[in-house]
Coordinates of C-alpha atoms in Angstrom, one line a residue:
M761 CA -34.6 -37.3 11.4
L762 CA -36.2 -34.6 9.2
A763 CA -35.5 -36.7 6.1
N764 CA -37.3 -39.7 7.7
S765 CA -40.2 -37.5 8.6
L766 CA -40.5 -36.2 5.1
I767 CA -40.3 -39.7 3.6
A768 CA -43.1 -40.7 6.0
L769 CA -45.3 -37.8 4.9
D770 CA -44.5 -38.6 1.3
R771 CA -45.7 -42.1 1.7
E772 CA -49.0 -40.9 3.3
H773 CA -49.9 -38.0 1.0
Y774 CA -47.8 -37.4 -2.1
V775 CA -49.1 -39.1 -5.3
H776 CA -46.1 -39.3 -7.5
P777 CA -46.4 -38.9 -11.3
V778 CA -45.8 -42.1 -13.5
S779 CA -45.0 -44.3 -10.5
A780 CA -46.0 -47.7 -9.1
Y781 CA -47.9 -46.4 -6.1
R782 CA -47.5 -49.3 -3.7
A783 CA -43.9 -50.0 -4.7
H784 CA -43.1 -46.4 -4.1
E785 CA -44.6 -46.5 -0.7
A786 CA -42.5 -49.6 0.2
K787 CA -39.3 -48.0 -1.1
G788 CA -39.8 -44.4 0.0
A789 CA -38.8 -41.2 -1.7
T790 CA -35.3 -39.9 -2.2
V791 CA -35.7 -36.3 -1.0
L792 CA -33.7 -33.8 -3.1
E793 CA -32.5 -30.8 -1.0
S794 CA -30.4 -28.5 -3.1
A795 CA -28.7 -28.0 -6.5
R796 CA -26.0 -26.0 -8.2
G797 CA -24.8 -26.2 -11.8
M798 CA -24.7 -29.9 -12.8
F799 CA -25.0 -31.3 -9.3
L800 CA -27.9 -32.2 -6.9
R801 CA -27.6 -33.0 -3.2
D802 CA -30.2 -35.2 -1.4
S803 CA -31.3 -35.0 2.2
T804 CA -28.6 -37.5 3.3
G805 CA -25.9 -35.2 1.9
H806 CA -25.2 -37.5 -1.1
E807 CA -24.1 -35.5 -4.2
L808 CA -25.1 -36.6 -7.7
I809 CA -24.3 -35.3 -11.2
D810 CA -27.5 -34.8 -13.0
A811 CA -27.2 -36.5 -16.4
F812 CA -30.9 -36.0 -17.2
A813 CA -31.4 -32.3 -16.6
G814 CA -34.2 -33.0 -14.1
L815 CA -36.7 -34.4 -16.5
W816 CA -35.1 -33.3 -19.8
C817 CA -35.7 -29.7 -18.8
V818 CA -33.0 -28.0 -16.7
N819 CA -31.0 -27.1 -19.9
I820 CA -29.1 -24.2 -18.3
G821 CA -28.1 -26.1 -15.1
Y822 CA -29.2 -25.3 -11.6
G823 CA -28.8 -22.1 -9.6
H824 CA -28.7 -19.2 -12.2
E825 CA -29.2 -16.1 -10.0
S826 CA -30.3 -14.0 -12.9
V827 CA -33.3 -16.3 -13.5
V828 CA -34.2 -16.1 -9.8
E829 CA -33.9 -12.3 -9.9
A830 CA -36.1 -12.1 -13.0
A831 CA -38.8 -14.2 -11.2
A832 CA -38.5 -12.2 -8.0
A833 CA -38.6 -8.8 -9.8
Q834 CA -41.7 -9.8 -11.7
M835 CA -43.4 -11.1 -8.6
R836 CA -42.8 -7.8 -6.9
K837 CA -44.1 -5.8 -9.8
L838 CA -47.0 -7.9 -11.1
P839 CA -47.2 -11.5 -9.8
Y840 CA -50.2 -12.4 -11.9
A841 CA -52.1 -11.1 -15.0
T842 CA -54.8 -12.9 -16.9
G843 CA -54.8 -13.1 -20.6
Y844 CA -58.6 -13.1 -20.6
F845 CA -60.8 -10.1 -21.3
G846 CA -58.2 -8.4 -23.5
F847 CA -55.6 -8.1 -20.7
A848 CA -51.9 -8.9 -21.1
S849 CA -48.6 -8.4 -19.4
E850 CA -45.3 -7.1 -20.8
P851 CA -43.4 -10.3 -20.2
A852 CA -46.0 -12.4 -22.0
I853 CA -46.1 -10.1 -25.0
R854 CA -42.3 -9.9 -25.3
L855 CA -41.9 -13.7 -24.9
A856 CA -44.4 -14.4 -27.6
A857 CA -42.6 -12.0 -29.9
K858 CA -39.2 -13.6 -29.0
L859 CA -40.5 -17.1 -29.7
A860 CA -41.8 -16.0 -33.1
E861 CA -38.3 -14.5 -33.8
I862 CA -36.2 -17.6 -32.9
S863 CA -38.6 -20.3 -34.0
P864 CA -38.6 -21.9 -37.5
P865 CA -39.7 -19.3 -40.1
G866 CA -43.5 -18.9 -40.4
L867 CA -44.4 -19.9 -36.8
S868 CA -45.7 -16.4 -35.9
R869 CA -48.5 -17.0 -33.4
V870 CA -48.0 -18.2 -29.8
F871 CA -50.5 -19.7 -27.4
F872 CA -49.2 -20.2 -23.9
S873 CA -49.9 -23.3 -21.8
Q874 CA -48.7 -24.5 -18.5
G875 CA -46.5 -27.3 -19.7
G876 CA -46.0 -29.9 -22.5
S877 CA -49.0 -32.1 -21.9
D878 CA -51.5 -29.3 -22.1
A879 CA -49.7 -27.8 -25.0
V880 CA -50.4 -31.0 -26.9
D881 CA -54.0 -31.0 -25.8
S882 CA -54.3 -27.4 -26.9
A883 CA -52.8 -28.3 -30.3
I884 CA -55.4 -31.1 -30.8
R885 CA -58.2 -28.7 -29.9
L886 CA -56.9 -25.9 -32.2
I887 CA -56.3 -28.3 -35.1
T888 CA -59.8 -29.6 -34.7
H889 CA -61.2 -26.1 -34.6
Y890 CA -59.1 -25.2 -37.7
H891 CA -60.5 -28.0 -39.8
N892 CA -64.0 -27.3 -38.8
A893 CA -63.6 -23.5 -39.4
T894 CA -62.1 -24.0 -42.8
G895 CA -65.0 -26.3 -44.0
R896 CA -63.3 -29.7 -43.6
P897 CA -65.2 -31.2 -40.6
S898 CA -64.4 -34.8 -41.6
K899 CA -60.8 -34.3 -40.7
K900 CA -60.8 -35.9 -37.2
Q901 CA -58.2 -38.7 -37.4
F902 CA -54.8 -38.2 -35.8
I903 CA -51.6 -40.2 -36.5
A904 CA -48.5 -40.4 -34.4
L905 CA -45.6 -42.8 -33.9
E906 CA -45.2 -46.0 -31.9
K907 CA -43.0 -45.3 -28.9
G908 CA -43.9 -41.7 -29.2
Y909 CA -44.7 -39.5 -26.2
H910 CA -47.0 -36.5 -26.4
G911 CA -47.9 -36.0 -22.7
S912 CA -50.1 -37.8 -20.2
S913 CA -53.3 -35.6 -20.3
S914 CA -56.6 -37.2 -21.0
T915 CA -56.4 -36.7 -24.8
G916 CA -52.6 -36.3 -25.4
A917 CA -51.9 -39.6 -23.7
G918 CA -53.7 -41.3 -26.5
M919 CA -51.3 -39.8 -29.0
T920 CA -48.6 -41.1 -26.7
A921 CA -47.9 -44.7 -27.8
L922 CA -46.5 -46.3 -24.6
A923 CA -48.6 -49.0 -22.9
V924 CA -48.2 -47.6 -19.4
F925 CA -50.1 -44.4 -20.4
H926 CA -52.9 -46.4 -21.9
R927 CA -53.5 -49.2 -19.4
N928 CA -56.8 -48.7 -17.6
F929 CA -57.2 -45.2 -19.0
D930 CA -59.4 -46.3 -22.0
L931 CA -56.8 -45.1 -24.5
P932 CA -56.0 -44.5 -27.3
Q933 CA -59.2 -43.0 -28.5
A934 CA -60.8 -44.3 -31.7
N935 CA -59.5 -41.4 -33.8
Q936 CA -55.9 -41.8 -32.6
H937 CA -53.6 -44.0 -34.7
H938 CA -49.9 -45.0 -34.8
I939 CA -47.4 -46.0 -37.3
P940 CA -44.0 -47.8 -36.6
S941 CA -41.2 -45.8 -35.0
P942 CA -38.2 -44.7 -37.1
Y943 CA -36.0 -47.0 -34.9
P944 CA -32.8 -47.7 -36.9
Y945 CA -31.5 -50.3 -34.4
R946 CA -34.6 -52.4 -34.7
N947 CA -36.0 -51.4 -38.1
P948 CA -37.1 -54.6 -40.0
A949 CA -36.3 -53.1 -43.4
G950 CA -32.7 -52.2 -42.4
A951 CA -30.8 -49.7 -40.2
D952 CA -29.4 -47.6 -43.1
D953 CA -30.8 -44.1 -43.4
A954 CA -32.6 -44.6 -46.7
S955 CA -34.4 -47.7 -45.4
V956 CA -35.6 -46.0 -42.2
I957 CA -36.8 -43.0 -44.1
A958 CA -38.6 -45.0 -46.8
S959 CA -40.2 -47.2 -44.2
S960 CA -41.7 -44.3 -42.3
V961 CA -42.9 -42.4 -45.4
A962 CA -44.5 -45.6 -46.7
A963 CA -46.2 -46.3 -43.3
L964 CA -47.6 -42.7 -43.2
R965 CA -48.9 -43.0 -46.8
T966 CA -50.5 -46.4 -46.1
K967 CA -52.2 -45.2 -42.9
V968 CA -53.6 -42.1 -44.5
E969 CA -54.8 -44.1 -47.5
E970 CA -56.5 -46.6 -45.0
L971 CA -58.2 -43.7 -43.1
G972 CA -58.8 -41.5 -46.2
A973 CA -56.9 -38.3 -46.6
D974 CA -60.2 -36.3 -46.2
N975 CA -60.5 -37.8 -42.7
V976 CA -57.0 -37.2 -41.4
A977 CA -56.3 -34.0 -39.4
A978 CA -52.6 -34.2 -38.6
F979 CA -49.5 -36.2 -38.1
F980 CA -47.7 -35.7 -34.8
C981 CA -44.0 -36.6 -34.2
E982 CA -41.1 -35.8 -32.0
P983 CA -37.9 -35.0 -34.0
I984 CA -36.2 -37.5 -31.6
Q985 CA -38.4 -39.8 -29.5
G986 CA -37.6 -39.1 -25.9
S987 CA -39.6 -41.3 -23.5
G988 CA -39.7 -44.1 -26.0
G989 CA -36.0 -44.6 -25.4
V990 CA -34.3 -41.7 -27.2
I991 CA -34.9 -43.0 -30.7
V992 CA -32.8 -41.0 -33.1
P993 CA -34.0 -41.0 -36.7
P994 CA -31.5 -40.4 -39.5
V995 CA -30.9 -36.9 -40.7
G996 CA -33.4 -36.3 -43.5
W997 CA -36.2 -38.2 -41.8
L998 CA -37.9 -35.1 -40.4
R999 CA -37.9 -33.3 -43.7
A1000 CA -39.2 -36.3 -45.6
M1001 CA -42.1 -36.7 -43.1
R1002 CA -42.9 -33.0 -43.3
E1003 CA -43.0 -33.1 -47.1
T1004 CA -45.1 -36.3 -47.1
A1005 CA -47.6 -34.7 -44.8
R1006 CA -47.9 -31.6 -47.1
E1007 CA -48.4 -33.9 -50.1
L1008 CA -51.2 -35.7 -48.3
D1009 CA -52.8 -32.4 -47.2
I1010 CA -52.6 -33.1 -43.5
L1011 CA -51.1 -30.8 -40.9
F1012 CA -47.6 -31.6 -39.5
L1013 CA -47.0 -31.1 -35.8
A1014 CA -43.5 -31.2 -34.4
D1015 CA -43.5 -31.9 -30.7
E1016 CA -40.3 -30.1 -29.5
V1017 CA -41.1 -30.3 -25.8
I1018 CA -37.9 -32.3 -25.2
T1019 CA -35.8 -31.4 -28.3
G1020 CA -36.3 -27.6 -28.2
F1021 CA -34.0 -25.0 -26.9
G1022 CA -30.6 -26.4 -27.9
R1023 CA -31.1 -30.0 -26.8
T1024 CA -30.1 -31.4 -30.2
G1025 CA -27.7 -28.6 -31.1
P1026 CA -29.6 -25.8 -32.8
M1027 CA -32.3 -23.9 -31.0
F1028 CA -34.9 -26.3 -32.3
A1029 CA -34.4 -29.7 -33.9
C1030 CA -36.5 -28.5 -36.8
D1031 CA -33.8 -26.0 -37.6
G1032 CA -31.3 -28.8 -38.2
E1033 CA -33.2 -29.8 -41.3
G1034 CA -34.7 -26.5 -42.3
V1035 CA -38.2 -27.7 -41.5
T1036 CA -41.2 -25.5 -40.6
P1037 CA -44.1 -27.4 -39.1
D1038 CA -47.6 -26.2 -39.2
V1039 CA -47.8 -26.5 -35.5
M1040 CA -45.0 -26.9 -32.9
T1041 CA -45.3 -27.6 -29.2
I1042 CA -42.7 -26.5 -26.7
A1043 CA -42.1 -26.5 -22.9
K1044 CA -39.3 -27.9 -20.7
G1045 CA -36.3 -25.9 -22.0
L1046 CA -38.5 -22.8 -22.5
T1047 CA -38.0 -22.0 -18.8
A1048 CA -35.4 -24.6 -18.1
G1049 CA -37.7 -26.2 -15.6
Y1050 CA -37.4 -23.2 -13.1
V1051 CA -41.1 -22.6 -13.4
P1052 CA -43.9 -24.3 -15.3
M1053 CA -44.7 -23.1 -18.9
G1054 CA -45.3 -24.4 -22.3
A1055 CA -46.6 -23.1 -25.7
V1056 CA -48.2 -24.0 -29.0
L1057 CA -46.7 -22.2 -32.0
L1058 CA -49.0 -21.8 -35.0
S1059 CA -48.3 -20.9 -38.6
E1060 CA -50.1 -17.8 -39.9
E1061 CA -52.2 -20.1 -42.1
V1062 CA -53.5 -22.2 -39.2
Y1063 CA -54.0 -19.1 -37.0
A1064 CA -55.9 -17.3 -39.8
G1065 CA -58.0 -20.3 -40.5
I1066 CA -59.2 -20.3 -36.9
A1067 CA -59.5 -16.5 -36.6
D1068 CA -61.4 -16.0 -39.9
G1069 CA -63.7 -19.1 -39.5
A1070 CA -66.4 -17.0 -37.8
P1071 CA -67.5 -13.4 -37.5
P1072 CA -64.7 -11.3 -35.8
E1073 CA -66.5 -10.9 -32.5
T1074 CA -66.9 -14.7 -32.1
T1075 CA -65.0 -16.0 -29.0
I1076 CA -62.5 -19.0 -29.5
G1077 CA -63.3 -21.0 -26.4
H1078 CA -59.9 -22.2 -25.4
G1079 CA -57.6 -21.0 -22.7
Y1080 CA -56.1 -21.5 -19.2
T1081 CA -56.0 -19.4 -16.0
Y1082 CA -52.2 -19.4 -16.2
S1083 CA -51.8 -18.9 -20.0
G1084 CA -49.0 -16.4 -20.4
H1085 CA -48.3 -16.2 -16.6
P1086 CA -46.1 -13.1 -16.2
V1087 CA -43.6 -14.7 -13.8
S1088 CA -43.1 -17.7 -16.1
A1089 CA -42.8 -15.4 -19.1
A1090 CA -40.2 -13.3 -17.3
V1091 CA -38.2 -16.4 -16.5
G1092 CA -38.6 -17.6 -20.1
L1093 CA -37.1 -14.4 -21.5
E1094 CA -34.1 -14.6 -19.1
V1095 CA -33.5 -18.3 -20.0
I1096 CA -33.6 -17.5 -23.7
R1097 CA -31.1 -14.6 -23.1
L1098 CA -28.8 -17.1 -21.3
Y1099 CA -29.0 -19.5 -24.3
E1100 CA -28.2 -16.7 -26.7
S1101 CA -25.3 -15.4 -24.6
G1102 CA -23.3 -18.6 -24.6
I1103 CA -25.1 -21.6 -23.2
L1104 CA -26.4 -22.7 -26.6
A1105 CA -22.9 -22.5 -28.1
N1106 CA -21.5 -24.4 -25.1
G1107 CA -24.0 -27.2 -25.6
Q1108 CA -23.0 -27.5 -29.2
I1109 CA -19.3 -27.9 -28.3
V1110 CA -19.8 -30.2 -25.3
G1111 CA -22.4 -32.1 -27.3
R1112 CA -19.7 -33.4 -29.6
Q1113 CA -17.7 -34.6 -26.6
F1114 CA -20.9 -36.3 -25.3
E1115 CA -21.6 -38.0 -28.6
F1116 CA -18.0 -39.2 -28.8
G1117 CA -18.0 -40.5 -25.2
L1118 CA -21.2 -42.4 -25.7
S1119 CA -19.9 -43.9 -29.0
R1120 CA -16.9 -45.3 -27.1
L1121 CA -19.2 -47.0 -24.6
A1122 CA -20.7 -49.0 -27.5
A1123 CA -17.9 -51.5 -27.0
H1124 CA -19.0 -52.3 -23.4
P1125 CA -20.3 -55.9 -23.1
L1126 CA -23.7 -54.6 -22.0
V1127 CA -24.3 -52.0 -24.8
G1128 CA -26.1 -53.0 -27.9
E1129 CA -26.3 -49.5 -29.4
S1130 CA -25.1 -46.0 -28.5
R1131 CA -27.1 -43.2 -30.1
A1132 CA -27.1 -39.4 -29.6
R1133 CA -27.7 -36.1 -31.2
G1134 CA -26.3 -33.1 -29.4
M1135 CA -27.0 -33.3 -25.7
L1136 CA -29.6 -36.0 -26.0
G1137 CA -28.5 -39.7 -26.0
A1138 CA -29.0 -43.2 -25.0
L1139 CA -27.3 -46.6 -24.4
E1140 CA -29.5 -49.6 -25.3
L1141 CA -28.4 -52.6 -23.2
V1142 CA -28.8 -56.1 -24.5
S1143 CA -27.8 -59.6 -23.3
D1144 CA -26.8 -60.7 -26.8
K1145 CA -25.3 -58.1 -29.2
Q1146 CA -25.5 -60.3 -32.2
R1147 CA -29.2 -61.0 -31.8
K1148 CA -30.0 -57.6 -30.1
T1149 CA -31.7 -59.5 -27.4
A1150 CA -33.2 -57.4 -24.6
F1151 CA -32.8 -58.6 -21.0
A1152 CA -35.7 -60.5 -19.5
A1153 CA -38.1 -58.5 -17.3
D1154 CA -37.2 -60.6 -14.2
A1155 CA -33.6 -59.4 -14.5
K1156 CA -34.8 -56.0 -13.2
L1157 CA -32.1 -54.3 -15.1
A1158 CA -33.6 -50.8 -14.8
E1159 CA -33.7 -51.1 -11.0
K1160 CA -30.1 -52.3 -10.9
L1161 CA -28.9 -49.5 -13.2
A1162 CA -30.6 -46.8 -11.1
S1163 CA -29.3 -48.3 -7.9
H1164 CA -25.7 -48.5 -9.1
G1165 CA -26.0 -45.1 -10.7
Y1166 CA -27.1 -43.6 -7.4
R1167 CA -24.2 -45.1 -5.5
N1168 CA -21.8 -43.9 -8.2
G1169 CA -23.2 -40.3 -7.9
I1170 CA -25.1 -40.1 -11.2
I1171 CA -28.7 -39.6 -12.2
F1172 CA -30.0 -40.8 -15.6
R1173 CA -33.3 -42.3 -16.9
A1174 CA -33.4 -46.1 -16.6
F1175 CA -36.1 -47.2 -19.0
P1176 CA -37.9 -50.5 -18.3
D1177 CA -36.4 -52.1 -21.3
G1178 CA -32.9 -51.5 -20.1
T1179 CA -32.1 -48.4 -22.1
I1180 CA -30.3 -45.6 -20.4
G1181 CA -31.6 -42.1 -21.3
L1182 CA -29.3 -39.1 -21.0
A1183 CA -29.9 -35.4 -21.4
P1184 CA -27.1 -33.3 -19.6
A1185 CA -27.5 -29.6 -19.2
L1186 CA -26.2 -27.5 -22.1
S1187 CA -24.1 -25.6 -19.5
C1188 CA -22.0 -28.7 -18.7
T1189 CA -18.2 -28.1 -18.8
P1190 CA -15.8 -30.5 -20.5
E1191 CA -14.5 -31.5 -17.1
E1192 CA -18.0 -32.3 -15.9
M1193 CA -18.7 -34.3 -19.0
D1194 CA -15.6 -36.4 -18.4
L1195 CA -16.9 -37.0 -14.8
L1196 CA -20.4 -37.9 -16.1
L1197 CA -19.0 -40.4 -18.6
G1198 CA -16.7 -41.9 -16.1
R1199 CA -19.5 -42.5 -13.6
L1200 CA -21.7 -43.9 -16.4
R1201 CA -19.0 -46.4 -17.3
K1202 CA -18.5 -47.4 -13.7
T1203 CA -22.3 -47.9 -13.4
L1204 CA -22.2 -50.2 -16.5
D1205 CA -19.3 -52.2 -15.0
D1206 CA -21.0 -52.5 -11.6
T1207 CA -24.2 -53.7 -13.3
L1208 CA -22.3 -56.2 -15.4
A1209 CA -20.7 -57.6 -12.2
E1210 CA -24.2 -58.6 -10.9
P1211 CA -24.2 -62.4 -11.0
D1212 CA -27.5 -62.8 -12.9
I1213 CA -26.6 -60.1 -15.4
R1214 CA -23.3 -61.6 -16.1
A1215 CA -24.9 -65.1 -16.4
A1216 CA -27.4 -63.6 -18.9
I1217 CA -24.6 -62.3 -21.0
R1218 CA -22.8 -65.6 -20.9
G1219 CA -26.0 -67.4 -21.9

């Protein structure tokens, strides 16, 4: 009865993020009630293994009491402290120092946001300020990748290159441009590493030449494209793009909101290729989703360009009420301690099991490609493996996958194109990974058994 009452209230009042409003009202919400480790339980008592870490973020799993205690202790001591007017709190100071310590070398300055979207917006504002302050005011054009995701804020959503975030929002803006995704499975020039890397480098050079290097502010990319379908570029791609940006005299921003904090193996995906970006955005795994927080990390050069671009007493007019919130910072410090005390290493070990398990599923009749790096992966489903043909929209494949997944006790991201996105917690045990992969295979089998899906495969 309580669940029905909550669902009714949800229909009447709760505007859900990135949803079809009327369709959601018709279907109703699935009310999540509790969680522990890798598992969630909804209001009907149905238990599900979470193969998506909430929304790519609960990297340590649910229910760590030490994180709860860190938040509670900070709430009792100092529940809020502004960063305005020269004030600060100990957790925010210590977290900024810790992030500078564990991030790629040279990212020494930290601006705190409330999440990933406003971290991207902050980066755009700070990059704009930097170029103006250093005497290059013409540098106003931004380049990102097709299928990329950089948040859904009023500006960042234009850097995002997914149609749903542009439709009826008057985006992208005139100074926001996109080049093809490094998408090996569907790269016209070939799926081999060299072709993918060469295609992206050439595309960036061509776009900068078209716009004029003196007009381009920065190139934004995710080391692995998350919401675009978990697109995994070859090793070497990130370094090549960073070096190309440097040669072209444009700033290089790595959006590690999803890939940061062990998701791909090392603490940051940039570490895997020894890359230091000029700017890096983080969120999600920073607090493992327990509380909201994000950050922009700046190189000393970018920070100094902003700081020294006007007399010392001149205010830099950018900030948020909750920048460096002490409770969020206390949680972030404890979450990082958990990563360093074993969870990061566990993710690296179980990540190999995850990658191998997904590779075995590539033989399934529905799977066109399996791709993964660390604890981030995807299965791209097709109706014709030879031609790499995606399922028609009227097959409603994503809905079928989500429905069968729920019945089989597993949560994942069912993308509209039929790709399954996966991001298990780094704390996942080998036994839990076996369970996850088994439920995933069962979901594929059940979906294949749908008459229209089987008919599409036969066709």
